[in-house]
CSV table of C-alpha atoms in Angstrom, one decimal:
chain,number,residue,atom,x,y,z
N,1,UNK,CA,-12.8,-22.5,-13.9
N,2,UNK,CA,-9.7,-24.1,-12.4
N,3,UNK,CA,-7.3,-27.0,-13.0
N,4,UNK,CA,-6.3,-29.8,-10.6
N,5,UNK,CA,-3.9,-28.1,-8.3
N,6,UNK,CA,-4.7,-24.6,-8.8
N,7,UNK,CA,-5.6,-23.2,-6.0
N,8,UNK,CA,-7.9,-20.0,-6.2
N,9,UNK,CA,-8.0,-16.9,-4.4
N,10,UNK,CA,-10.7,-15.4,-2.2
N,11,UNK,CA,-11.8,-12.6,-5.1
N,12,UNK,CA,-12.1,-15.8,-7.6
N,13,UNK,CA,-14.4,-17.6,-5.2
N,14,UNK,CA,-16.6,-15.0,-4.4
N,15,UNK,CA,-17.0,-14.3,-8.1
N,16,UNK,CA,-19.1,-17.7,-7.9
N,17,UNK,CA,-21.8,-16.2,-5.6
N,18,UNK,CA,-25.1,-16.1,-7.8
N,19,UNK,CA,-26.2,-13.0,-5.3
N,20,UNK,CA,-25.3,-10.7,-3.0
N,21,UNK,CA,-26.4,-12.0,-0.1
N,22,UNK,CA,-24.7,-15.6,-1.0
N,23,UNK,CA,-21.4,-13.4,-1.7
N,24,UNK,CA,-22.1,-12.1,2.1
N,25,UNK,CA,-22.6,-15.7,4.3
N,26,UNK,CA,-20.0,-17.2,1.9
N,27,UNK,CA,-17.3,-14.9,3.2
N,28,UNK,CA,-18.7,-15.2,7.4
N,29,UNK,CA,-18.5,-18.7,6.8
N,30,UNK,CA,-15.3,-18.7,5.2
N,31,UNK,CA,-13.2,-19.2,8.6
N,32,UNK,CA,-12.2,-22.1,10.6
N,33,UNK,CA,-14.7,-21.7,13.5
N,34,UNK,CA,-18.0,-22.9,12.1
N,35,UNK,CA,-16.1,-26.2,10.0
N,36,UNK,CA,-14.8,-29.3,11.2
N,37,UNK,CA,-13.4,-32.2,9.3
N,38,UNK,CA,-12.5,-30.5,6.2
N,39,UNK,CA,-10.4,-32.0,3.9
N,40,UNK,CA,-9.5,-32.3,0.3
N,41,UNK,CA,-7.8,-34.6,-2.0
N,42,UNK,CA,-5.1,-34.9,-4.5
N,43,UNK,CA,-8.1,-35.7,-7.6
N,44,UNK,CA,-9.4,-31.7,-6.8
N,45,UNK,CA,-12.2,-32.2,-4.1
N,46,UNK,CA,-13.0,-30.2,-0.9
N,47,UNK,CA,-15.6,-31.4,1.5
N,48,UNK,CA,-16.7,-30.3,5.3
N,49,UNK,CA,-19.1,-30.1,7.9
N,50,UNK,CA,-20.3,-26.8,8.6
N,51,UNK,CA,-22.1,-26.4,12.2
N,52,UNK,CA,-24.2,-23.2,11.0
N,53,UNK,CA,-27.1,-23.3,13.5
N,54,UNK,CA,-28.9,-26.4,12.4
N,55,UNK,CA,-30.0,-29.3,14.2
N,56,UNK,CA,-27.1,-31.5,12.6
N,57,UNK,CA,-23.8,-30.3,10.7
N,58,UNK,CA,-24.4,-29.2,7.1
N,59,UNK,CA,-22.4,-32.1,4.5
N,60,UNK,CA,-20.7,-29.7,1.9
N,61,UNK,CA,-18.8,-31.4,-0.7
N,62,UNK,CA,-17.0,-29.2,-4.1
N,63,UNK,CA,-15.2,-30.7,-7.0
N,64,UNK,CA,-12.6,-28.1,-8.2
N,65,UNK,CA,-10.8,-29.8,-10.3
N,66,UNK,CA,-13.2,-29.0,-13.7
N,67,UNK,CA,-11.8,-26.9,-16.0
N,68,UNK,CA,-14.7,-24.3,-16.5
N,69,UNK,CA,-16.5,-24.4,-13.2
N,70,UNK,CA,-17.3,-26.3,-10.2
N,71,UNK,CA,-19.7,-29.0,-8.9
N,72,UNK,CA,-20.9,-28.8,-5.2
N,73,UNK,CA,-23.5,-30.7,-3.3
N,74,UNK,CA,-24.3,-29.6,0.0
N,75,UNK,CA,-27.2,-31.1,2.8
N,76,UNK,CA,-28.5,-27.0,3.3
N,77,UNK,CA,-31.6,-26.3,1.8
N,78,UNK,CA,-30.7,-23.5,-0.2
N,79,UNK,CA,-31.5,-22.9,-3.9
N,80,UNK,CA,-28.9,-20.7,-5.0
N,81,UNK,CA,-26.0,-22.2,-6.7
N,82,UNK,CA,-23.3,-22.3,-5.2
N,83,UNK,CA,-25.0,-22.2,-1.5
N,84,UNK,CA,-23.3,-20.0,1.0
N,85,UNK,CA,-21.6,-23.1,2.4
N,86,UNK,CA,-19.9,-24.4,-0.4
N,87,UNK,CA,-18.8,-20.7,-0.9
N,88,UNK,CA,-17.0,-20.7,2.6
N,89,UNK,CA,-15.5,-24.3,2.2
N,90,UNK,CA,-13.7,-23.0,-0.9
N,91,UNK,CA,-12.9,-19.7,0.7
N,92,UNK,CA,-11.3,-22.0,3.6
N,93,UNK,CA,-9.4,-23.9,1.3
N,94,UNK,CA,-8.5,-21.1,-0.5
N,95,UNK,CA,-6.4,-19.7,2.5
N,96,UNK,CA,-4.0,-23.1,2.0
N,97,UNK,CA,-3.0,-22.3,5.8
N,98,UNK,CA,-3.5,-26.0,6.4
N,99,UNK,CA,-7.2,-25.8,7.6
N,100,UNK,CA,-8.2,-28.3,4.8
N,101,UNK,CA,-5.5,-30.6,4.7
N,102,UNK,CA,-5.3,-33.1,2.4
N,103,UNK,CA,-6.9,-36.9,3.3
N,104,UNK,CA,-9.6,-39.2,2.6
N,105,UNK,CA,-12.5,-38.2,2.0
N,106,UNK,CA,-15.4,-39.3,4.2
N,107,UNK,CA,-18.2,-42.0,3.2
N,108,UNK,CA,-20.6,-39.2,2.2
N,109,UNK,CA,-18.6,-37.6,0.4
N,110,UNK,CA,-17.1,-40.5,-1.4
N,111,UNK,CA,-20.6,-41.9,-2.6
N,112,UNK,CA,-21.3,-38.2,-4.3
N,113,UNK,CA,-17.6,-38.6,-5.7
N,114,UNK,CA,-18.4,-41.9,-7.2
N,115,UNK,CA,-21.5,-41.2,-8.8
N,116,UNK,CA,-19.7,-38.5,-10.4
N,117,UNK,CA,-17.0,-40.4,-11.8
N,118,UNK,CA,-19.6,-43.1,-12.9
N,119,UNK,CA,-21.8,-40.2,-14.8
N,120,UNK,CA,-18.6,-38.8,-16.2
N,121,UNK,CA,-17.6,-42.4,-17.6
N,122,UNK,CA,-20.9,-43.0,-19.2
N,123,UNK,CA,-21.3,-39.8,-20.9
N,124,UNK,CA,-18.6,-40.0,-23.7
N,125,UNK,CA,-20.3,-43.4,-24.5
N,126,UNK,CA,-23.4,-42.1,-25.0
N,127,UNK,CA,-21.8,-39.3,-27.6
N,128,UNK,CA,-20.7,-40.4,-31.3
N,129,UNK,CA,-17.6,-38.9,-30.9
N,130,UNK,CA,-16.9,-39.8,-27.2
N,131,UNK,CA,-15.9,-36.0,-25.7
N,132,UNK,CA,-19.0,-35.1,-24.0
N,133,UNK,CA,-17.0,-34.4,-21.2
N,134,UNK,CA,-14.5,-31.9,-22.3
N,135,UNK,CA,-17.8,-30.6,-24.8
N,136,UNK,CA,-19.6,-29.7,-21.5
N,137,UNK,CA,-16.4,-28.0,-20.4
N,138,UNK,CA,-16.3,-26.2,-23.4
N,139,UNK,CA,-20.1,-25.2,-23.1
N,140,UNK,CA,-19.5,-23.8,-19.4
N,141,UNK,CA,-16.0,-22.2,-19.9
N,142,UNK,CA,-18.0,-20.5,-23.1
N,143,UNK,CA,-21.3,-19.7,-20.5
N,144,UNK,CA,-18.7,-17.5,-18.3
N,145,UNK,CA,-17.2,-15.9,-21.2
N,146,UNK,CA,-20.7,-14.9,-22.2
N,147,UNK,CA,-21.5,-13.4,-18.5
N,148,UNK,CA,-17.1,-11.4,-18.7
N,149,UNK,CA,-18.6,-10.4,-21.8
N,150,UNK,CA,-21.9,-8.8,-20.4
N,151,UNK,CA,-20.2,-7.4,-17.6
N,152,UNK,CA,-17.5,-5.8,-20.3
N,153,UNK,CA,-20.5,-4.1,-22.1
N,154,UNK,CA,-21.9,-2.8,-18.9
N,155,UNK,CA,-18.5,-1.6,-17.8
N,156,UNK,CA,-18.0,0.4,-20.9
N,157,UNK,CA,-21.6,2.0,-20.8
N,158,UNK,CA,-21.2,3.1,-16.9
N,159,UNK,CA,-17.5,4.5,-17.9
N,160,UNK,CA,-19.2,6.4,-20.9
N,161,UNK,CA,-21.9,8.0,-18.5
N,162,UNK,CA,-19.5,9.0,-15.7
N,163,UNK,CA,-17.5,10.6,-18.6
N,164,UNK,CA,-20.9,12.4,-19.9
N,165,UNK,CA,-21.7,13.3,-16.5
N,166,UNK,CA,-17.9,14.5,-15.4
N,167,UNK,CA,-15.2,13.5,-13.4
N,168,UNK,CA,-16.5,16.1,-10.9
N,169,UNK,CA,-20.0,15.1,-10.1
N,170,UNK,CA,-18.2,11.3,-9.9
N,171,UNK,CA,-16.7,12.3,-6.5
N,172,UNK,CA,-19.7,13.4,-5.0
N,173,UNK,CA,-21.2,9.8,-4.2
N,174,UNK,CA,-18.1,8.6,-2.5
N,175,UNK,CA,-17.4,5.0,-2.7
N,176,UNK,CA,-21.0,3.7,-3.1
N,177,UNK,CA,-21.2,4.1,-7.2
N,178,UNK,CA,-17.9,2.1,-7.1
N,179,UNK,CA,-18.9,-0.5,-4.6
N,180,UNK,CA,-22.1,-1.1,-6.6
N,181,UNK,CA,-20.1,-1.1,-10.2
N,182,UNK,CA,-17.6,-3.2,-8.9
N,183,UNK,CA,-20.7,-5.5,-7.2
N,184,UNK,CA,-21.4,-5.8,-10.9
N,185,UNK,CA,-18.6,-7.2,-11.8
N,186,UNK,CA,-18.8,-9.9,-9.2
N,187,UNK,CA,-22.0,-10.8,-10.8
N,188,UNK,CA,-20.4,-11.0,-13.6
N,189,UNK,CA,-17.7,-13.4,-13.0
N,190,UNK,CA,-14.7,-11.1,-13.4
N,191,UNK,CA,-12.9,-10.5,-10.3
N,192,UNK,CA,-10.2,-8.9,-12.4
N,193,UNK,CA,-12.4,-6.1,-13.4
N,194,UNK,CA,-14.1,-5.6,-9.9
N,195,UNK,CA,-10.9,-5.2,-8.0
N,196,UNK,CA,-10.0,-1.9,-10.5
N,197,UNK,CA,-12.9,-0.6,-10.5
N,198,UNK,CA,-13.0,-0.6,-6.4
N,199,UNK,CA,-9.5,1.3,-6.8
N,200,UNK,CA,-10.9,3.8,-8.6
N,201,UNK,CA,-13.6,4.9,-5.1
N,202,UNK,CA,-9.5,5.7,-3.7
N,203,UNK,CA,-8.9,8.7,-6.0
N,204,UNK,CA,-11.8,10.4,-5.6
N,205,UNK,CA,-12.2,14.0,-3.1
N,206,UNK,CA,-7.7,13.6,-3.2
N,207,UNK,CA,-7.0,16.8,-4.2
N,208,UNK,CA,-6.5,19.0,-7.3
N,209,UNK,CA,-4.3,15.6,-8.8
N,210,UNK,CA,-7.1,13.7,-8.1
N,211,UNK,CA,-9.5,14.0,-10.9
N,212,UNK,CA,-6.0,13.3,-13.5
N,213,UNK,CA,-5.4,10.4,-12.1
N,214,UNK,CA,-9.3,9.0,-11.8
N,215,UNK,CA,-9.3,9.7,-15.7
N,216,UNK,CA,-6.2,7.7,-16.1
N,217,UNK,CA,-7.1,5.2,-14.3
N,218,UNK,CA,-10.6,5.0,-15.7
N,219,UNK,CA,-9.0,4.4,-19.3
N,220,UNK,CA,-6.9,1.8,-18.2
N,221,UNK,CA,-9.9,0.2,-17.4
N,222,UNK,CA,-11.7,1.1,-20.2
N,223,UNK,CA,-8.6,-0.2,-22.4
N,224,UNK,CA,-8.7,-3.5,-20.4
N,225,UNK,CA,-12.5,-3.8,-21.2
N,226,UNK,CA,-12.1,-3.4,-25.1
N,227,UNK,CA,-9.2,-6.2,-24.9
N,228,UNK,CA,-11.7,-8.2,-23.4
N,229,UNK,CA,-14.5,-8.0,-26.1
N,230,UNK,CA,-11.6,-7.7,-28.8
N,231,UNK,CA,-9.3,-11.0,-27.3
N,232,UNK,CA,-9.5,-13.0,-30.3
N,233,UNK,CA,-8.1,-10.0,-32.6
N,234,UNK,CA,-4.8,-9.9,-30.1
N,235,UNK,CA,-1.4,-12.0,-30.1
N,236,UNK,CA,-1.6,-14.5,-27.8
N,237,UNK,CA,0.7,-13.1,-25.1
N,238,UNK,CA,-1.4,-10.1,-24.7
N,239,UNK,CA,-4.5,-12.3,-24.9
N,240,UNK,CA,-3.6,-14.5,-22.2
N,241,UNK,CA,-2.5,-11.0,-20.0
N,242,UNK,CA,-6.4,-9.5,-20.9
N,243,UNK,CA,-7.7,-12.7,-19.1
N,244,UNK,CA,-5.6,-12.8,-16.6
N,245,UNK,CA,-6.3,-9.2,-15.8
N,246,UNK,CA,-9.9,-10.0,-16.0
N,247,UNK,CA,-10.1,-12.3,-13.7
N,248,UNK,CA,-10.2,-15.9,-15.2
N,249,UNK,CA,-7.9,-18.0,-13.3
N,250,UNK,CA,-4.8,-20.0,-15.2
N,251,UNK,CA,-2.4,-22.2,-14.5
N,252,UNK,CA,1.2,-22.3,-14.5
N,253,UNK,CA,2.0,-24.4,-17.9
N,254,UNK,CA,5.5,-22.9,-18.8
N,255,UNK,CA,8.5,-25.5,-18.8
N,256,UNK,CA,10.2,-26.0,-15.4
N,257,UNK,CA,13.0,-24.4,-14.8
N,258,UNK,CA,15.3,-25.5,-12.4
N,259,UNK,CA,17.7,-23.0,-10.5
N,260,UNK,CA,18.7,-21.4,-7.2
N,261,UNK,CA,16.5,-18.9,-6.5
N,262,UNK,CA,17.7,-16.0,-4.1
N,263,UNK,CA,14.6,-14.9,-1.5
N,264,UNK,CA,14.9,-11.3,-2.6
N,265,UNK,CA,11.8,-9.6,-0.7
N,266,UNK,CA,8.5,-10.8,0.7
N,267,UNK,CA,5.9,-8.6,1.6
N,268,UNK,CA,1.9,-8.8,2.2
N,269,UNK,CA,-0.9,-6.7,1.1
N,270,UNK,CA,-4.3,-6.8,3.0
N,271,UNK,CA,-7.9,-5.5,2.1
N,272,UNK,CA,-11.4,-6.7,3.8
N,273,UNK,CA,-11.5,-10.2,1.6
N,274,UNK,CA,-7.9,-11.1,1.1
N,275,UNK,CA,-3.9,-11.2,2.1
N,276,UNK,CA,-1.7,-11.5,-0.7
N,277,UNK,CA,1.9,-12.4,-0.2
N,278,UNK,CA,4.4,-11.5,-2.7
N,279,UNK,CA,7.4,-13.2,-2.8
N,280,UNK,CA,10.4,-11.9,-5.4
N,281,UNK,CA,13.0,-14.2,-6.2
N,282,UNK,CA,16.4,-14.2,-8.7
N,283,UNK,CA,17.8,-17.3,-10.3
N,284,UNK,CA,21.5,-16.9,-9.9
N,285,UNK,CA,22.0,-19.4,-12.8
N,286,UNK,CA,19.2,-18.2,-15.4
N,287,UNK,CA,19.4,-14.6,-14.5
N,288,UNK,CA,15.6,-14.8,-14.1
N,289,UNK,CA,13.3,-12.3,-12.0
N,290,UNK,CA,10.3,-14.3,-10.9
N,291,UNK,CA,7.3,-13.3,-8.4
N,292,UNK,CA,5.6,-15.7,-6.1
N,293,UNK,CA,2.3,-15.3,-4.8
N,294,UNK,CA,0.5,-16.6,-2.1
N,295,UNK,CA,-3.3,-16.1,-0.6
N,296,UNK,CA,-5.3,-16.1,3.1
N,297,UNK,CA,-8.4,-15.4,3.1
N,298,UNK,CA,-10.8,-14.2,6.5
N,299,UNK,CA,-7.6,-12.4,8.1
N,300,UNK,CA,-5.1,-15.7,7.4
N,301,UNK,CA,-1.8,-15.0,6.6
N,302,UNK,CA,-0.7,-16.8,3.4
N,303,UNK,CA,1.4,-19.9,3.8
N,304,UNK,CA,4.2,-19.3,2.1
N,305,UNK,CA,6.8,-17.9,3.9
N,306,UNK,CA,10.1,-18.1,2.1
N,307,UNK,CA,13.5,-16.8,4.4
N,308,UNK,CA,14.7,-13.6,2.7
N,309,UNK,CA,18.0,-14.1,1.8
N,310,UNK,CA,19.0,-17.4,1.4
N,311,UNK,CA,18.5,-19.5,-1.8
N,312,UNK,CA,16.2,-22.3,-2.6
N,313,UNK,CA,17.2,-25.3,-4.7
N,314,UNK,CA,13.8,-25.2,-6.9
N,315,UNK,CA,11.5,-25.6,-10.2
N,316,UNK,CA,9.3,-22.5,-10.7
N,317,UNK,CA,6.9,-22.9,-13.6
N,318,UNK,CA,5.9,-19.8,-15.5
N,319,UNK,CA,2.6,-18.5,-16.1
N,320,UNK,CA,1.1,-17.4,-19.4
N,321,UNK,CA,0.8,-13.6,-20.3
N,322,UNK,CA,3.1,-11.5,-22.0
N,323,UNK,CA,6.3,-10.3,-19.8
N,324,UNK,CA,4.7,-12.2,-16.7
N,325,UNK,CA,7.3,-12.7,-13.9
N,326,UNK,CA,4.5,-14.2,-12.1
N,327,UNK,CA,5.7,-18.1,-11.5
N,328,UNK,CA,4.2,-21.2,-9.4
N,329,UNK,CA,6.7,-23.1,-7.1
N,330,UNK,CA,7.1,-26.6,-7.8
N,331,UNK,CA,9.7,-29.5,-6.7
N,332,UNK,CA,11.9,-28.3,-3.9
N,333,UNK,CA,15.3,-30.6,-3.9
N,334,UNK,CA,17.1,-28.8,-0.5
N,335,UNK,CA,16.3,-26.6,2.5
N,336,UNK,CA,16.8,-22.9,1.6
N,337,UNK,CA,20.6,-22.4,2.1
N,338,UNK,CA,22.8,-19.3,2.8
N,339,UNK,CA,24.6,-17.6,-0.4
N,340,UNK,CA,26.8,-14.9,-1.7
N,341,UNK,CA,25.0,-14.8,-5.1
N,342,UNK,CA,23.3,-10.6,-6.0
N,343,UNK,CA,21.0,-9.9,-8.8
N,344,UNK,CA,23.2,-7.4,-11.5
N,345,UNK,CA,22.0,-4.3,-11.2
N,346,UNK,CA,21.3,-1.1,-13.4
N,347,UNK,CA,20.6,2.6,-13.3
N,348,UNK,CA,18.2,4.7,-12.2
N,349,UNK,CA,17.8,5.8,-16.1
N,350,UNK,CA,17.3,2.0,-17.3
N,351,UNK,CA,15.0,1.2,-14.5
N,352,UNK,CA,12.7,3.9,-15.8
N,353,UNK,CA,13.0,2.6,-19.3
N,354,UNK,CA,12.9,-0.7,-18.6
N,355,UNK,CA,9.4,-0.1,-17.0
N,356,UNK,CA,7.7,1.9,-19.8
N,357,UNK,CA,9.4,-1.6,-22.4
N,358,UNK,CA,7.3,-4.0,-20.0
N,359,UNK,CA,3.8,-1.6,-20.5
N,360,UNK,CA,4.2,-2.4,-24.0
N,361,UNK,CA,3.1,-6.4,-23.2
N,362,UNK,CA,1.2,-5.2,-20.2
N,363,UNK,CA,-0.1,-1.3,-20.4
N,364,UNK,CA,-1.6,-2.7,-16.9
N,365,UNK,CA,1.4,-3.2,-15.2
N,366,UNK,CA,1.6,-1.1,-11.5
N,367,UNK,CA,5.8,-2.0,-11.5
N,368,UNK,CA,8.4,-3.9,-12.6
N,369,UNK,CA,10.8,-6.0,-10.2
N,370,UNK,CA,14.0,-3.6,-10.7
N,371,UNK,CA,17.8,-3.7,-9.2
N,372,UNK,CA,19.4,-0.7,-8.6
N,373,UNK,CA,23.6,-0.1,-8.6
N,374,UNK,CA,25.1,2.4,-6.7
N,375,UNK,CA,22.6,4.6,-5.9
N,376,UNK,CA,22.1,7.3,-2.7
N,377,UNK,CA,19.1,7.9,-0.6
N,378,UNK,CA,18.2,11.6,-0.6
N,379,UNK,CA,15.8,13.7,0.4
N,380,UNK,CA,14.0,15.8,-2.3
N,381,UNK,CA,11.8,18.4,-1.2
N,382,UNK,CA,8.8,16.4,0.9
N,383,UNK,CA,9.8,13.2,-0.4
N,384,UNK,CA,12.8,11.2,-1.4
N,385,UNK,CA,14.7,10.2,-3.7
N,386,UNK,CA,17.4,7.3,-5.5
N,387,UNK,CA,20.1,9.2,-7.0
N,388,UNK,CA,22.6,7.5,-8.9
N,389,UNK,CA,26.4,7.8,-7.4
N,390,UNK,CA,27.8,8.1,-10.8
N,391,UNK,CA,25.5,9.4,-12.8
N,392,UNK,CA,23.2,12.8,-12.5
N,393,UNK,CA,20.3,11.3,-12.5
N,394,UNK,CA,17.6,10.1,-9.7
N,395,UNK,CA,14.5,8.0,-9.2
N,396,UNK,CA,11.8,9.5,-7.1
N,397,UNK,CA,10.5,6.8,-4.0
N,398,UNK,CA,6.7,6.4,-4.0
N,399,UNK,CA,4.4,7.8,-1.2
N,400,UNK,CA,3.9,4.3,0.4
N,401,UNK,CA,7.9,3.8,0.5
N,402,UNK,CA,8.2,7.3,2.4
N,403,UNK,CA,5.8,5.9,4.9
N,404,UNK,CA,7.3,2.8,5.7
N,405,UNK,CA,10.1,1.9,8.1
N,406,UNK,CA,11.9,0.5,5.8
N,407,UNK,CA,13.1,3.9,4.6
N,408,UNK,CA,15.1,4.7,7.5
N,409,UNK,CA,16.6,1.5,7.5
N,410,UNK,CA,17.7,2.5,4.0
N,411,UNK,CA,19.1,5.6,4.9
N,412,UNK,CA,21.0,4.1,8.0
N,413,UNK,CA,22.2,1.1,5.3
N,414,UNK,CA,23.8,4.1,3.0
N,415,UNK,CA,25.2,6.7,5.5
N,416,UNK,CA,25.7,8.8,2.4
N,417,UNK,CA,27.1,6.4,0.3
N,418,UNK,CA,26.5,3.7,-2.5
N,419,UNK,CA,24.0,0.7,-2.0
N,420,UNK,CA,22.5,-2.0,-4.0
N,421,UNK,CA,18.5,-1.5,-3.8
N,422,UNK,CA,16.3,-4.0,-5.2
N,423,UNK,CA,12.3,-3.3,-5.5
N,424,UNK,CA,9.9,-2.4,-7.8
N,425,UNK,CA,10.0,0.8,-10.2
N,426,UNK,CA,6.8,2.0,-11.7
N,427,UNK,CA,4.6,5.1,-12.4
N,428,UNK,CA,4.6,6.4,-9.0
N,429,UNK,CA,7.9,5.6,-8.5
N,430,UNK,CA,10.1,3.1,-6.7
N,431,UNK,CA,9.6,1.8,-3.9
N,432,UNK,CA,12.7,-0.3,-2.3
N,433,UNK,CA,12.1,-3.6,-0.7
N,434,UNK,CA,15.5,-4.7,0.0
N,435,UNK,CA,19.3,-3.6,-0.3
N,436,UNK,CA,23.2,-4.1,0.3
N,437,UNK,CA,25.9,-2.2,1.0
N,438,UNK,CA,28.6,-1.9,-0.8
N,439,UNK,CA,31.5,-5.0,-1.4
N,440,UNK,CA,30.4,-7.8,1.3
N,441,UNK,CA,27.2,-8.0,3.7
N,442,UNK,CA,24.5,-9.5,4.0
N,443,UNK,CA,21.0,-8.5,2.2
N,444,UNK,CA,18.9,-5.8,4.3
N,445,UNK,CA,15.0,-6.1,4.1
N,446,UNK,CA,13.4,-3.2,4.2
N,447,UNK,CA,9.6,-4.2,4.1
């Protein structure tokens, strides 16, 4: 499921529940309060003691460094696999606030460590060919693909019967047929899948646009379902973007590349299981557009928390997928330090084009990280708009930009004439995130 230093998100966890109720206590337990003495260690195990109403604590232990899935002992007595402890141990470490900070790991824990290691020597010699170990990998990686698969099939039938049934009758039950299809997923082990299909309870009873937009949506996921159960007929980029978009968690394996990376924007998103911060960054040497991101889970604000503005010395490692911007931070050689360097930008035009290039690799894709030269806030009509200063031409801003703060800020940046605006353009729009004015000053954010 995961490699040695790949840390997980909440959505990823909880797609190890093996029920409902499990999914349920694994996220109240997935909190600081009930745990003490967590810790992990460098080798990929998590372990803690969970005071969760029993006479004595509860010993949960979690290897996460196996590559298809992982191995958790715990001193409850629940059947279910993993237990609603071990579920709230990796959703605490999956927060990477600091609550489980790296040590040594206790006696317990170390004697079920051991044993492992010692099983996991002894079972390539018992083999001919002496990989019984990555073979069991293989065999679990290969058991989740069957359960992505069944939840693909399932996916397609319950699309193909709201279809039957019409888009109309689909907004009658609210967000309970969503919720449950999405529940599905879960079960399924695809995260990916789950998290669109909850999006899709938003566009229901919106308004004569609506029903348009459920439909597209619901053939986005649709499309993402077929690449799924047709992955090994697809180039590799657009392979490794289907499982990624699934669900299945990767690793950053693209070379290192070293550079000074401008802090362009930061921003966090927040739903009832997760906060994801997104941090944007531009190498001033490589000319390369790269995206952080960074999880808390239970209400925790992410860890990460790069200045914007100034530029950090830095390898970022890429992650697979075709067009991905998405990168992992690695070796840090100096503080973040300040810097006159600005992403080039483009125009409104280009921006737009740019976007619908990048859906070719990724027909997924909400928005791509875009600079803007010498454009003009304006209103249009209810909302606003990015007009270019020197050409007639203009980029609408997306409903949550015209609802954000930031907007004015923009505005008051401009006073009616040209700024540099970087954010992200896509199908709703664009939606700024930070900006400067023209020659000299200093970088604005605006979210």
């Amino acid at each position: 499921m995961t490699q040695q230093g790949v840390r997980w998100t909440a959505d990823q966890v909880l797609a190890l529940a093996p029920d409902s109720a499990s999914r349920t206590a694994g996220s109240e337990l997935g909190t600081a309060g009930p745990w003490f003495g967590a810790g992990s260690s460098g080798e990929g195990t998590v372990w803690g003691l969970c005071a969760d109403g029993g006479s004595a604590p509860y010993r949960t232990v979690v290897d996460v460094a196996d590559a298809a899935g992982p191995a958790c002992q715990c001193s409850c007595p629940s059947r279910g696999f993993p237990c609603e402890h071990a579920l709230g141990l990796l959703l605490l470490w999956a927060g990477g606030d600091g609550a489980v900070p790296r040590g040594e790991a206790p006696e317990w824990a170390e004697r079920w460590i051991a044993g492992r290691r010692t099983r996991a020597e002894r079972e390539p010699a018992a083999g001919s060919s002496g990989s019984a170990g990555p073979e069991a990998a293989r065999r679990r990686a290969a058991r989740r693909a069957e359960r992505v698969t069944a939840g693909a099939v399932e996916l397609e039938r319950r699309l193909a019967d709201l279809l039957r049934g019409g888009l109309a009758a689909a907004e009658q039950p609210g967000y309970g047929l969503w919720e449950e299809t999405a529940a599905r997923m879960v079960d399924a082990q695809a995260p990916g899948l789950a998290a669109r299909v909850r999006e899709l309870g938003a566009f229901a009873g919106t308004g004569p646009g609506g029903p348009v937009r459920l439909l597209e949506e619901c053939a986005l996921l649709h499309l993402l379902g077929r690449g799924w159960l047709r992955r090994e007929r697809l180039p590799e980029g657009l392979a490794a973007t289907v499982r990624s978009r699934v669900g299945l968690p990767v690793s950053a394996d693209g070379p290192a590349v070293r550079d000074h990376w401008l802090v362009l924007a930061r921003y966090d998103t927040a739903d009832s299981r997760l906060t994801t911060r997104r941090v944007w960054l531009y190498g001033t040497d490589s000319g390369r557009t790269a995206l952080l991101l960074s999880y808390g889970a239970a209400g925790r604000a992410p860890e990460l928390a790069l200045p914007v503005g100034l530029a950090l010395d830095a390898e970022l490692s890429a992650y697979p997928g075709a067009g991905q911007p998405r990168m992992a931070l690695g070796e840090r050689f100096a503080p973040p330090a300040p810097t006159d360097a600005r992403p080039p930008g483009t125009t409104t035009a280009r921006a737009a084009a740019r976007y619908g290039e990048a859906l070719r690799d990724d027909p997924w894709l909400d928005a791509v990280p875009v600079t803007l030269d010498r454009v003009i806030p304006a209103p249009d009509g209810d909302g606003w708009q990015l007009a270019d200063a020197d050409e007639d031409a203009a980029l609408p801003l997306t409903p949550a930009a015209r609802s954000r703060p930031g907007l004015w800020r923009l505005v008051a940046l401009s006073g009616g004439a040209p700024v540099k605006v970087f954010g992200e353009c896509g199908h709703q729009g664009f939606t700024p995130l930070a900006a400067w004015p023209e020659g000299a000053g200093e970088v604005v954010p605006l979210c």
